[in-house]
Coordinates of C-alpha atoms in Angstrom, one line a residue:
Chain A
M13 CA 1.6 -46.0 -0.9
Q14 CA 1.7 -45.7 2.9
I15 CA 2.6 -42.2 4.0
L16 CA 4.3 -43.5 7.2
E17 CA 6.8 -45.6 5.2
L18 CA 8.2 -42.8 3.2
S19 CA 11.9 -42.2 3.6
R20 CA 13.5 -38.8 3.7
Q21 CA 15.1 -39.6 0.3
T22 CA 11.6 -40.1 -1.2
V23 CA 10.4 -36.9 0.3
E24 CA 13.5 -34.9 -0.8
D25 CA 13.2 -36.2 -4.3
F26 CA 9.6 -34.9 -4.3
L27 CA 10.7 -31.4 -3.1
F28 CA 13.5 -31.3 -5.7
L29 CA 11.0 -32.2 -8.4
E30 CA 8.7 -29.4 -7.3
A31 CA 11.6 -26.9 -7.2
E32 CA 12.6 -28.0 -10.7
L33 CA 9.1 -27.5 -12.1
I34 CA 9.0 -24.0 -10.7
D35 CA 12.5 -23.1 -11.8
S36 CA 11.9 -24.4 -15.3
Q37 CA 8.6 -22.4 -15.4
R38 CA 6.4 -25.5 -15.9
F39 CA 3.7 -23.8 -13.9
E40 CA 0.8 -26.0 -14.9
E41 CA 2.8 -29.2 -14.1
W42 CA 3.6 -27.6 -10.7
H43 CA -0.1 -27.0 -10.2
A44 CA -0.8 -30.6 -10.9
L45 CA 1.3 -31.6 -7.9
F46 CA -1.5 -30.2 -5.6
T47 CA -4.5 -32.2 -4.4
P48 CA -7.9 -31.0 -5.7
D49 CA -8.4 -29.2 -2.5
G50 CA -4.7 -28.1 -2.2
R51 CA -3.8 -24.7 -0.8
Y52 CA -0.8 -22.4 -1.2
F53 CA -0.2 -19.9 1.7
V54 CA 2.5 -17.3 2.2
P55 CA 1.7 -15.5 5.5
L56 CA 2.6 -11.9 6.2
T57 CA 2.4 -12.2 10.0
D58 CA 3.8 -14.5 12.5
N59 CA 0.4 -15.7 13.9
E60 CA -0.7 -16.8 10.4
D61 CA -4.3 -15.7 11.3
T62 CA -6.4 -15.2 8.2
V63 CA -9.6 -13.8 9.9
H64 CA -8.1 -10.4 10.7
Q65 CA -4.8 -10.5 8.8
A66 CA -4.0 -10.2 5.1
A67 CA -1.5 -12.7 3.7
I68 CA 1.0 -12.4 0.9
V69 CA -0.6 -15.4 -0.8
N70 CA -3.7 -17.1 0.5
D71 CA -4.8 -19.4 -2.3
D72 CA -7.7 -21.8 -2.0
P73 CA -8.0 -24.2 -4.9
L74 CA -9.8 -21.7 -7.2
R75 CA -7.4 -18.9 -6.4
L76 CA -4.5 -21.2 -7.0
E77 CA -5.9 -22.1 -10.4
E78 CA -6.2 -18.3 -11.1
R79 CA -2.6 -17.7 -10.0
V80 CA -1.3 -20.3 -12.4
Y81 CA -3.5 -19.1 -15.2
H82 CA -2.3 -15.6 -14.6
L83 CA 1.3 -16.6 -14.5
A84 CA 1.2 -19.0 -17.4
R85 CA -1.3 -17.4 -19.8
V86 CA -1.6 -13.7 -19.2
P87 CA 1.4 -11.4 -19.7
F88 CA 1.6 -8.7 -17.0
P89 CA 4.0 -5.8 -16.3
S90 CA 5.7 -7.1 -13.2
Q91 CA 6.6 -10.4 -15.0
S92 CA 7.5 -8.8 -18.3
P93 CA 10.3 -9.7 -18.6
R94 CA 9.9 -12.8 -16.4
S95 CA 11.7 -13.9 -13.3
R96 CA 14.2 -16.7 -13.4
T97 CA 14.3 -18.6 -10.1
L98 CA 16.6 -21.1 -8.5
H99 CA 15.5 -23.0 -5.4
L100 CA 18.1 -24.4 -3.0
V101 CA 16.3 -27.0 -0.8
T102 CA 18.0 -28.0 2.4
N103 CA 17.5 -29.0 6.1
V104 CA 14.6 -31.4 5.2
R105 CA 12.8 -32.6 8.3
I106 CA 9.9 -35.0 8.5
R107 CA 7.6 -34.1 11.4
P108 CA 6.5 -36.9 13.6
S109 CA 3.3 -38.5 12.4
G110 CA 0.2 -37.3 14.1
E111 CA 1.0 -33.7 13.6
G112 CA -0.8 -33.5 10.3
P113 CA -4.4 -34.5 9.6
G114 CA -5.2 -38.1 8.5
N115 CA -2.9 -39.7 6.0
T116 CA -0.8 -36.6 5.7
M117 CA 2.9 -36.1 6.3
T118 CA 4.3 -32.8 7.3
V119 CA 7.7 -31.9 5.8
V120 CA 9.6 -28.8 6.6
S121 CA 12.6 -27.6 4.6
N122 CA 14.7 -24.5 4.6
Q123 CA 14.8 -22.9 1.1
L124 CA 16.9 -20.2 -0.5
I125 CA 15.0 -18.8 -3.5
V126 CA 17.2 -16.8 -5.7
E127 CA 15.4 -14.7 -8.3
M128 CA 16.4 -12.5 -11.2
R129 CA 14.4 -10.9 -13.9
V130 CA 15.8 -11.1 -17.4
G131 CA 15.6 -8.4 -20.1
D132 CA 17.8 -5.3 -20.6
F133 CA 20.1 -5.8 -17.7
R134 CA 21.0 -2.1 -17.6
Q135 CA 17.5 -1.3 -16.4
V136 CA 16.3 -0.9 -12.9
G137 CA 14.8 -4.1 -11.5
L138 CA 16.2 -6.3 -14.3
G139 CA 19.4 -8.4 -14.1
E140 CA 19.4 -7.9 -10.3
Q141 CA 19.7 -11.0 -8.1
R142 CA 17.4 -11.0 -5.1
S143 CA 17.4 -13.8 -2.6
F144 CA 14.5 -14.9 -0.4
A145 CA 15.1 -17.2 2.6
A146 CA 12.2 -19.2 3.8
E147 CA 11.0 -22.0 6.0
V148 CA 8.7 -24.1 3.7
E149 CA 6.2 -26.5 5.1
H150 CA 4.5 -29.1 2.9
Q151 CA 1.6 -31.2 3.9
L152 CA 1.9 -34.3 1.6
Q153 CA -0.6 -36.9 0.8
P154 CA -0.2 -40.1 -1.2
Q155 CA -2.5 -40.5 -4.2
G156 CA -2.0 -43.8 -5.9
D157 CA 1.7 -44.0 -6.5
A158 CA 2.3 -40.3 -6.4
L159 CA 2.7 -37.7 -3.6
K160 CA 0.5 -34.7 -3.7
I161 CA 0.6 -31.3 -1.9
A162 CA -2.4 -30.7 0.3
M163 CA -0.9 -27.5 1.6
K164 CA 2.3 -25.5 0.9
T165 CA 3.2 -22.8 3.4
V166 CA 6.1 -20.4 2.8
R167 CA 7.3 -18.5 5.8
L168 CA 9.6 -15.8 4.4
L169 CA 12.3 -14.5 6.6
N170 CA 11.5 -11.0 5.5
R171 CA 7.7 -11.3 5.9
G172 CA 6.2 -8.1 7.1
G173 CA 9.1 -6.0 5.9
P174 CA 9.4 -4.0 2.8
V175 CA 9.2 -6.4 -0.1
S176 CA 8.2 -5.8 -3.7
N177 CA 7.2 -8.0 -6.6
L178 CA 6.7 -11.5 -5.4
T179 CA 4.7 -12.3 -8.5
F180 CA 6.8 -15.4 -9.3
L181 CA 6.2 -18.7 -7.5
L182 CA 8.0 -19.2 -4.2
Chain B
M8 CA 6.8 32.2 -16.6
A9 CA 8.2 33.7 -19.8
S10 CA 5.4 34.0 -22.3
S11 CA 7.7 33.4 -25.2
K12 CA 8.3 29.8 -24.0
S13 CA 6.5 27.1 -26.0
P14 CA 5.7 23.9 -24.2
I15 CA 8.3 22.0 -26.1
Q16 CA 11.2 24.3 -25.1
G17 CA 13.3 24.0 -22.0
V18 CA 13.2 25.8 -18.7
G19 CA 16.0 27.8 -17.0
S20 CA 18.2 26.1 -14.5
G21 CA 17.4 28.6 -11.7
G22 CA 15.6 26.0 -9.6
D23 CA 12.4 28.1 -9.4
P24 CA 9.5 25.7 -8.9
Q25 CA 7.3 28.2 -10.9
E26 CA 9.2 27.2 -14.0
L27 CA 8.4 23.5 -13.5
V28 CA 4.7 23.6 -14.2
L29 CA 3.4 25.1 -17.5
R30 CA -0.2 26.2 -17.3
G31 CA -2.4 27.7 -20.0
P32 CA -6.0 27.4 -21.3
H33 CA -4.9 24.4 -23.4
T34 CA -1.7 23.5 -21.6
F35 CA -0.8 21.6 -18.4
R36 CA 2.7 20.2 -18.4
V37 CA 5.1 19.3 -15.6
H38 CA 8.9 19.4 -16.1
T39 CA 11.1 16.3 -15.7
R40 CA 13.0 17.9 -12.9
A41 CA 9.9 18.0 -10.7
Y42 CA 10.3 14.2 -10.4
S43 CA 14.0 13.8 -10.8
D44 CA 16.0 16.7 -9.3
P45 CA 17.3 16.0 -5.7
A46 CA 17.3 19.8 -5.0
I47 CA 13.5 19.9 -5.8
F48 CA 13.1 16.8 -3.5
D49 CA 14.8 18.7 -0.6
L50 CA 12.6 21.7 -1.2
E51 CA 9.5 19.4 -1.1
M52 CA 10.6 18.0 2.3
E53 CA 11.0 21.6 3.6
R54 CA 8.0 23.3 2.0
I55 CA 5.4 20.5 1.7
F56 CA 6.1 17.9 4.3
G57 CA 7.7 20.5 6.7
R58 CA 4.7 22.8 6.6
T59 CA 1.4 20.9 6.1
W60 CA -0.6 18.4 8.1
V61 CA 0.9 15.0 7.5
Y62 CA -0.8 11.7 8.4
V63 CA 1.0 9.8 11.2
G64 CA -1.4 7.0 12.2
H65 CA -4.8 6.0 13.2
E66 CA -6.3 6.2 16.7
S67 CA -7.2 2.5 16.7
E68 CA -3.5 1.7 16.5
I69 CA -2.9 3.3 19.9
P70 CA -6.1 2.7 21.8
Q71 CA -4.7 2.8 25.4
P72 CA -2.3 4.9 27.4
G73 CA 1.2 3.6 26.7
N74 CA 0.4 2.5 23.2
Y75 CA 2.7 4.0 20.5
K76 CA 3.5 3.7 16.9
T77 CA 6.4 5.1 14.8
A78 CA 5.9 7.2 11.7
H79 CA 7.6 9.8 9.6
I80 CA 6.9 13.4 8.7
G81 CA 8.8 13.6 5.4
L82 CA 12.2 12.2 6.2
Q83 CA 11.9 12.9 10.0
P84 CA 11.2 9.9 12.3
V85 CA 8.5 10.5 14.9
I86 CA 6.7 8.5 17.7
V87 CA 2.9 8.8 18.0
A88 CA 2.0 7.9 21.6
R89 CA -1.0 7.9 23.9
D90 CA -0.3 9.5 27.4
D91 CA -1.9 8.6 30.7
K92 CA -4.7 11.1 30.2
G93 CA -5.5 9.5 26.8
G94 CA -4.1 12.4 24.8
I95 CA -2.1 11.8 21.7
N96 CA 1.4 13.3 21.4
V97 CA 3.8 13.2 18.5
F98 CA 7.5 13.7 19.2
Y99 CA 10.7 13.2 17.2
N100 CA 12.2 9.8 17.7
R101 CA 15.5 11.2 18.7
C102 CA 17.2 11.3 22.2
R103 CA 17.9 14.9 23.2
H104 CA 21.3 13.9 24.4
R105 CA 23.2 12.5 21.4
G106 CA 20.6 11.8 18.8
S107 CA 19.9 8.0 19.0
V108 CA 16.4 6.9 18.2
V109 CA 14.6 5.8 21.4
C110 CA 12.0 3.5 19.9
R111 CA 12.9 0.5 17.7
E112 CA 9.5 -1.2 17.3
P113 CA 6.9 -0.1 14.8
R114 CA 4.1 -0.3 17.4
G115 CA 3.4 -1.6 20.8
F116 CA 3.1 -0.6 24.5
A117 CA 5.7 1.1 26.6
N118 CA 5.7 2.7 30.1
N119 CA 8.5 4.8 29.0
F120 CA 11.1 5.2 26.2
R121 CA 14.7 4.6 27.3
C122 CA 17.5 5.7 25.1
P123 CA 19.7 2.6 24.5
Y124 CA 22.9 4.8 24.2
H125 CA 23.2 6.4 27.7
G126 CA 20.0 5.4 29.4
W127 CA 18.0 8.7 29.4
I128 CA 14.4 7.9 30.1
Y129 CA 11.3 9.6 28.7
G130 CA 7.7 9.1 29.7
K131 CA 4.7 8.2 27.6
D132 CA 4.1 11.9 27.0
G133 CA 7.7 12.4 26.0
R134 CA 8.8 14.2 29.1
L135 CA 12.3 13.6 30.3
L136 CA 12.0 11.6 33.5
G137 CA 15.6 11.0 34.2
V138 CA 19.1 11.7 33.1
S139 CA 21.4 8.7 34.0
M140 CA 24.2 9.5 36.5
R141 CA 22.9 13.0 36.8
D142 CA 25.7 14.0 39.2
G143 CA 28.2 14.0 36.4
Y144 CA 26.6 17.2 34.9
P145 CA 27.4 20.7 36.1
S146 CA 25.0 22.1 38.7
D147 CA 23.6 24.7 36.1
F148 CA 23.0 22.0 33.4
Q149 CA 20.2 23.1 31.1
Q150 CA 18.3 19.9 31.0
P151 CA 15.9 19.5 28.0
E152 CA 12.3 19.2 28.9
G153 CA 11.8 16.0 26.9
L154 CA 11.6 14.5 23.5
Q155 CA 11.0 17.4 21.1
K156 CA 7.3 17.7 20.3
V157 CA 5.8 18.2 16.9
P158 CA 3.8 21.3 17.7
C159 CA 0.4 20.5 16.0
V160 CA -1.5 17.3 16.4
D161 CA -5.1 16.8 15.4
S162 CA -7.4 13.9 14.2
Y163 CA -10.2 13.6 11.7
R164 CA -12.5 10.6 12.0
G165 CA -9.7 8.7 13.8
L166 CA -7.0 9.6 11.3
I167 CA -4.1 11.4 13.2
F168 CA -2.2 14.2 11.5
A169 CA 0.7 16.2 12.7
R170 CA 2.3 19.4 11.5
A171 CA 5.9 20.4 12.1
V172 CA 5.2 24.1 12.2
A173 CA 2.9 26.0 14.6
E174 CA 1.3 28.3 12.1
G175 CA -1.1 27.3 9.3
P176 CA -4.6 26.4 8.4
S177 CA -6.6 23.9 10.6
L178 CA -6.7 20.2 9.6
V179 CA -10.3 20.5 8.4
E180 CA -9.4 23.5 6.3
Q181 CA -6.5 21.6 4.8
L182 CA -8.7 18.6 4.0
G183 CA -11.3 20.7 2.3
L184 CA -13.5 18.6 0.1
A185 CA -11.5 15.5 0.9
A186 CA -13.1 15.4 4.4
T187 CA -16.5 14.5 2.7
W188 CA -14.8 11.6 1.0
I189 CA -13.2 10.4 4.3
D190 CA -16.7 10.7 5.9
R191 CA -18.1 8.5 3.2
R192 CA -15.6 5.8 3.9
V193 CA -15.8 5.9 7.6
N194 CA -19.6 6.2 7.7
M195 CA -19.9 2.7 6.1
S196 CA -19.4 1.5 9.7
P197 CA -22.7 1.4 11.6
V198 CA -20.9 3.2 14.5
G199 CA -18.9 5.5 12.3
E200 CA -15.5 4.1 13.2
I201 CA -12.8 2.2 11.4
E202 CA -10.2 -0.1 13.0
L203 CA -6.7 -0.9 11.8
V204 CA -6.3 -4.5 12.8
A205 CA -4.3 -6.2 10.1
E206 CA -0.5 -5.8 9.8
P207 CA 0.2 -3.6 6.7
Y208 CA 1.8 -4.5 3.4
V209 CA 5.0 -2.5 2.8
V210 CA 6.2 -2.0 -0.7
E211 CA 9.2 -0.1 -2.0
Y212 CA 9.8 1.2 -5.5
R213 CA 12.5 3.1 -7.3
G214 CA 10.6 6.0 -8.5
N215 CA 9.4 9.5 -7.3
W216 CA 6.7 9.5 -4.6
K217 CA 4.4 11.7 -6.7
F218 CA 4.0 8.9 -9.3
M219 CA 2.1 6.9 -6.7
I220 CA 0.0 9.9 -5.5
E221 CA -1.0 10.6 -9.1
N222 CA -1.7 7.0 -9.9
I223 CA -4.2 6.5 -7.1
I224 CA -6.7 8.8 -8.8
D225 CA -5.6 8.1 -12.4
E226 CA -8.5 6.0 -13.9
Y227 CA -6.9 6.3 -17.3
H228 CA -4.2 3.7 -16.6
F229 CA -6.5 1.0 -15.4
A230 CA -7.4 -0.4 -18.9
F231 CA -3.7 -0.7 -19.7
V232 CA -1.6 -1.5 -16.7
H233 CA -4.4 -3.7 -15.3
E234 CA -5.4 -5.2 -18.6
P235 CA -4.1 -8.5 -17.3
F236 CA -6.2 -8.1 -14.1
N237 CA -9.2 -7.3 -16.3
K238 CA -8.7 -10.7 -18.0
L239 CA -8.9 -12.4 -14.6
Q240 CA -12.0 -10.4 -13.9
E241 CA -13.5 -11.6 -17.1
R242 CA -12.8 -15.2 -16.3
Y243 CA -13.2 -15.4 -12.5
G244 CA -15.3 -12.3 -11.5
D245 CA -16.0 -12.5 -7.8
S246 CA -15.4 -16.2 -7.5
T247 CA -11.8 -15.8 -6.3
G248 CA -12.6 -13.2 -3.7
D249 CA -12.7 -9.8 -5.4
Y250 CA -15.8 -9.1 -3.2
G251 CA -17.1 -6.6 -5.8
A252 CA -14.2 -4.3 -5.4
H253 CA -13.6 -4.2 -9.1
V254 CA -16.0 -4.4 -12.0
S255 CA -16.2 -7.8 -13.7
G256 CA -18.0 -9.4 -16.6
S257 CA -17.2 -9.1 -20.3
A258 CA -14.6 -6.6 -21.4
K259 CA -17.4 -4.5 -22.9
D260 CA -19.5 -4.6 -19.7
M261 CA -16.5 -3.7 -17.6
N262 CA -15.7 -0.7 -19.8
Q263 CA -19.2 0.6 -19.5
R264 CA -19.4 0.1 -15.8
R265 CA -16.1 2.0 -15.3
Q266 CA -17.8 5.1 -16.7
A267 CA -21.2 4.9 -15.1
G268 CA -21.8 7.1 -12.1
R269 CA -18.2 8.1 -11.9
L270 CA -16.6 11.5 -11.8
S271 CA -13.0 12.6 -11.1
W272 CA -12.5 15.5 -8.7
G273 CA -9.6 17.8 -8.1
G274 CA -10.2 19.4 -4.8
V275 CA -8.8 22.8 -3.7
G276 CA -5.7 21.9 -1.6
G277 CA -4.5 19.3 -4.0
H278 CA -6.8 16.4 -3.2
G279 CA -7.7 13.8 -5.8
L280 CA -11.1 12.3 -5.4
G281 CA -12.8 9.6 -7.4
E282 CA -16.6 9.7 -7.1
R283 CA -18.4 6.4 -7.7
R284 CA -22.0 5.5 -7.3
V285 CA -23.7 2.1 -7.3
S286 CA -26.8 1.9 -9.4
D287 CA -30.3 1.7 -8.0
E288 CA -30.5 -2.0 -8.9
Q289 CA -27.2 -2.7 -7.1
L290 CA -28.3 -0.9 -4.0
D291 CA -31.6 -2.6 -4.0
S292 CA -30.0 -6.0 -4.3
L293 CA -27.7 -5.2 -1.3
L294 CA -30.6 -4.0 0.8
A295 CA -32.4 -7.2 0.1
G296 CA -29.3 -9.4 0.3
E297 CA -27.6 -11.4 3.0
D298 CA -26.3 -8.3 4.8
G299 CA -29.6 -6.4 4.2
D300 CA -29.9 -5.4 7.9
Y301 CA -26.6 -3.7 7.8
Y302 CA -27.4 -1.7 4.6
Q303 CA -30.9 -0.9 5.9
G304 CA -29.3 0.5 9.1
L305 CA -27.2 2.7 6.9
L306 CA -30.2 3.8 4.9
E307 CA -31.9 5.0 8.1
K308 CA -28.9 7.3 8.7
Y309 CA -28.1 8.5 5.2
R310 CA -30.1 9.6 2.1
R311 CA -30.3 7.0 -0.6
E312 CA -28.2 9.1 -3.0
E313 CA -25.5 9.5 -0.4
L314 CA -25.6 5.8 0.4
A315 CA -25.1 5.0 -3.3
R316 CA -21.9 7.1 -3.2
M317 CA -20.7 5.5 0.1
V318 CA -21.2 2.0 -1.2
G319 CA -19.7 3.0 -4.6
G320 CA -16.5 3.5 -2.6
G321 CA -14.6 6.2 -4.5
S322 CA -11.0 6.8 -3.8
V323 CA -9.6 9.7 -1.9
M324 CA -6.0 10.9 -2.1
T325 CA -5.5 13.7 0.4
H326 CA -2.6 16.0 -0.1
P327 CA 0.3 15.4 0.4
N328 CA 0.5 11.7 1.0
V329 CA -2.4 9.7 2.5
G330 CA -5.2 8.0 0.7
M331 CA -8.2 5.8 1.4
I332 CA -8.9 3.3 -1.3
H333 CA -11.3 0.3 -1.0
R334 CA -10.8 -0.7 2.7
Q335 CA -7.3 0.5 3.1
I336 CA -5.4 3.5 4.3
R337 CA -2.4 4.0 2.0
V338 CA 0.6 6.1 3.1
V339 CA 3.2 7.1 0.6
R340 CA 6.5 7.9 2.2
P341 CA 9.2 9.7 0.1
L342 CA 12.7 8.2 0.8
A343 CA 14.7 10.0 -1.9
V344 CA 13.9 11.7 -5.2
D345 CA 13.8 8.3 -6.9
R346 CA 12.8 6.0 -4.0
T347 CA 9.5 5.6 -2.2
E348 CA 7.9 3.4 0.4
V349 CA 4.2 2.6 0.3
T350 CA 2.4 1.2 3.3
I351 CA -1.1 -0.3 2.8
Y352 CA -3.1 -0.7 6.0
P353 CA -6.2 -2.8 5.5
Y354 CA -8.9 -1.5 7.9
E355 CA -12.1 -3.0 9.3
L356 CA -15.5 -1.3 9.6
K357 CA -16.4 -1.5 13.3
G358 CA -19.8 -3.1 13.7
A359 CA -20.1 -4.3 10.1
P360 CA -20.8 -7.9 9.3
E361 CA -17.8 -10.1 10.0
A362 CA -18.2 -11.7 6.5
D363 CA -18.0 -8.2 5.0
N364 CA -14.8 -7.3 6.8
Q365 CA -13.2 -10.7 5.9
G366 CA -14.4 -10.5 2.3
W367 CA -12.7 -7.2 1.8
L368 CA -9.5 -8.5 3.4
R369 CA -9.4 -11.3 0.9
S370 CA -10.1 -8.8 -1.9
Q371 CA -7.1 -6.6 -0.9
E372 CA -4.9 -9.7 -0.6
R373 CA -5.7 -10.5 -4.2
F374 CA -4.9 -7.1 -5.7
Y375 CA -2.6 -5.2 -3.3
G376 CA -0.1 -7.6 -1.8
P377 CA 3.4 -8.1 -3.2
A378 CA 2.1 -11.3 -5.0
G379 CA -1.2 -9.7 -5.9
Y380 CA -2.6 -8.9 -9.4
G381 CA -2.5 -5.1 -9.2
M382 CA -0.1 -3.3 -7.0
P383 CA 3.1 -5.0 -8.3
D384 CA 2.2 -3.9 -11.8
D385 CA 1.6 -0.3 -10.6
V386 CA 4.9 0.1 -8.9
E387 CA 6.7 -1.5 -11.8
M388 CA 5.3 1.3 -13.9
F389 CA 6.7 4.0 -11.5
A390 CA 10.2 2.5 -11.8
L391 CA 9.8 2.6 -15.6
N392 CA 8.7 6.2 -15.4
Q393 CA 11.7 7.2 -13.4
Q394 CA 14.1 5.4 -15.7
G395 CA 12.5 7.0 -18.7
L396 CA 13.1 10.5 -17.2
A397 CA 16.8 9.9 -17.5
A398 CA 16.2 10.9 -21.1
Q399 CA 16.3 14.6 -20.0
A400 CA 16.4 15.9 -23.5
V401 CA 12.6 15.5 -23.3
D402 CA 11.5 18.3 -21.0
W403 CA 7.8 17.9 -20.2
L404 CA 5.3 15.4 -19.0
I405 CA 1.8 15.9 -20.4
L406 CA -1.2 16.2 -18.0
E407 CA -3.8 17.6 -20.3
R408 CA -6.4 14.8 -20.5
G409 CA -9.9 16.2 -20.0
L410 CA -8.6 19.8 -19.6
D411 CA -11.4 21.1 -21.8
R412 CA -14.1 19.2 -20.0
E413 CA -13.6 20.4 -16.4
Q414 CA -16.3 22.2 -14.4
V415 CA -15.6 24.4 -11.4
T416 CA -17.8 24.6 -8.3
E417 CA -18.3 27.8 -6.2
N418 CA -15.5 26.7 -3.9
G419 CA -13.0 26.2 -6.7
D420 CA -13.1 22.4 -6.7
R421 CA -13.0 20.9 -10.2
F422 CA -14.6 17.9 -11.6
A423 CA -14.8 16.1 -14.9
P424 CA -16.0 12.9 -16.4
V425 CA -13.9 9.9 -15.2
G426 CA -10.6 9.3 -16.8
G427 CA -9.5 12.9 -17.1
E428 CA -6.4 14.1 -15.3
T429 CA -8.2 16.7 -13.2
P430 CA -7.2 15.2 -9.9
L431 CA -3.5 15.1 -11.0
R432 CA -3.6 18.7 -12.0
A433 CA -5.1 19.7 -8.6
L434 CA -2.1 18.0 -7.0
W435 CA 0.3 20.1 -9.1
V436 CA -1.6 23.4 -8.5
E437 CA -1.2 22.8 -4.7
W438 CA 2.4 21.7 -5.2
L439 CA 3.2 24.9 -7.0
K440 CA 1.5 27.0 -4.4
L441 CA 3.4 25.4 -1.5
M442 CA 6.7 25.1 -3.3
S443 CA 6.7 28.8 -4.3
R444 CA 6.3 30.0 -0.7
A445 CA 9.8 31.0 0.4
D446 CA 9.0 32.4 3.9

């Protein structure tokens, strides 16, 4: 597969597949979409510095494995009951080649992530729909016949503001 | 308190805070209303946040003249600003004319503050520099001097506090034993200074502010709320960036290490303090390790036993609402009786190895952020608590753990083996004292 030959439709299909895996809580299959050195990054600040800034998520491959293990295998209070999510993926743009490293394609989409926790809907924090708007950047690489994520960056619209419980996948 | 009252019976509806804490040789219970009654919340804003030293920022956030940051004293918005002489002033973020806030950014630089409503201009020191279209006012117009100042401002080790009333104890008096704990955190810097560089995490939860204050020095909850995190520690240890902030290893090892060298203190003045010590072996391995020069430098300044405590990194929760935990300053801001904002400012140790400061940043990312493995579970619990309190038929919350194991120092500070609720009780003793003062 040549990265430069990919159509927007192919790329969109990939983003839709990724969204479906998250929304249907197939977390380990989602993890398998990443390259072995793939990273997942949700910055808190506009400058996206990680030397002097803390991020919301700053996962290298081992931390990403830990996140997926935590989410899929270890029940924890802020996901008991769990979040349902629904990703709306739109405004997909393929950045000109040369912007990403090597055989990598940079794809930017706008996403509206709607989240709601199930359980006793009369209780605080459950049954409430929250929405998160974000610009999402994927660095994609071909591996055999498949596309893989080398890096996923989620730039939340409300980064830096008061935000609680982002313990689901964005 | 009526002596006929047993802990399981109700209190009167008179709104007397004295009735909301039950104390006896074997009793320490707090009434539901102390966490859920809006009238009690209003009284807290007046008698606690309105009268005590409240943390408003750190000197490193406003290093130069013209630097400012916004903060709150209770519900009241303030600006903390550095004037041309380098002095720190705290004034209410409210134009003296018609009430608009004059500063809309959380921090930054300004030569002056201009009210967006009618253009009144205030200087870096809050002084009113100009009333727009001044000739429209009568000749005998009583012009305010400037933005209203908060009367008392003082710093301790770079932490800036302000007090809304002129009279009261000094900042150091209020901090009491907590000052020692702040020293231990700040002295980890070779030059004795911390710097707030990173943007903070801001988290809101729908529960009373005191649940967070209590939780910071509640070691009892860790094995339960953070059982999932402990599972990660068992599996990943330091490999995913904990940087030694939490114990790791087998469940049994972790349990043992959570007891060793640890005490829980309840300081006079309502301060909760967790004392931790690293073992001799741990200290030796640090002294011989990659950052050995840094630790050797500290050993030249502090006794070995003190260094073991400093490196152990116990938590401090100073009354009423600022704590230092790991490498962060945590500010708990009450918004309403059942709504709270928590701001977590990671800080760096000035002069410490770059890798050390970065290591701690990664560690805090892993536990304290909104997608971390600790804080989201804690605040989940506070919302659960608040909801449970709606069952008002149940009067009391029980804070009696370790009550029979406390020891008292000459100064009246109390300590007990880790896991007791001594620090939480200290908070309530101070709460009662402040809330009962009507004058």
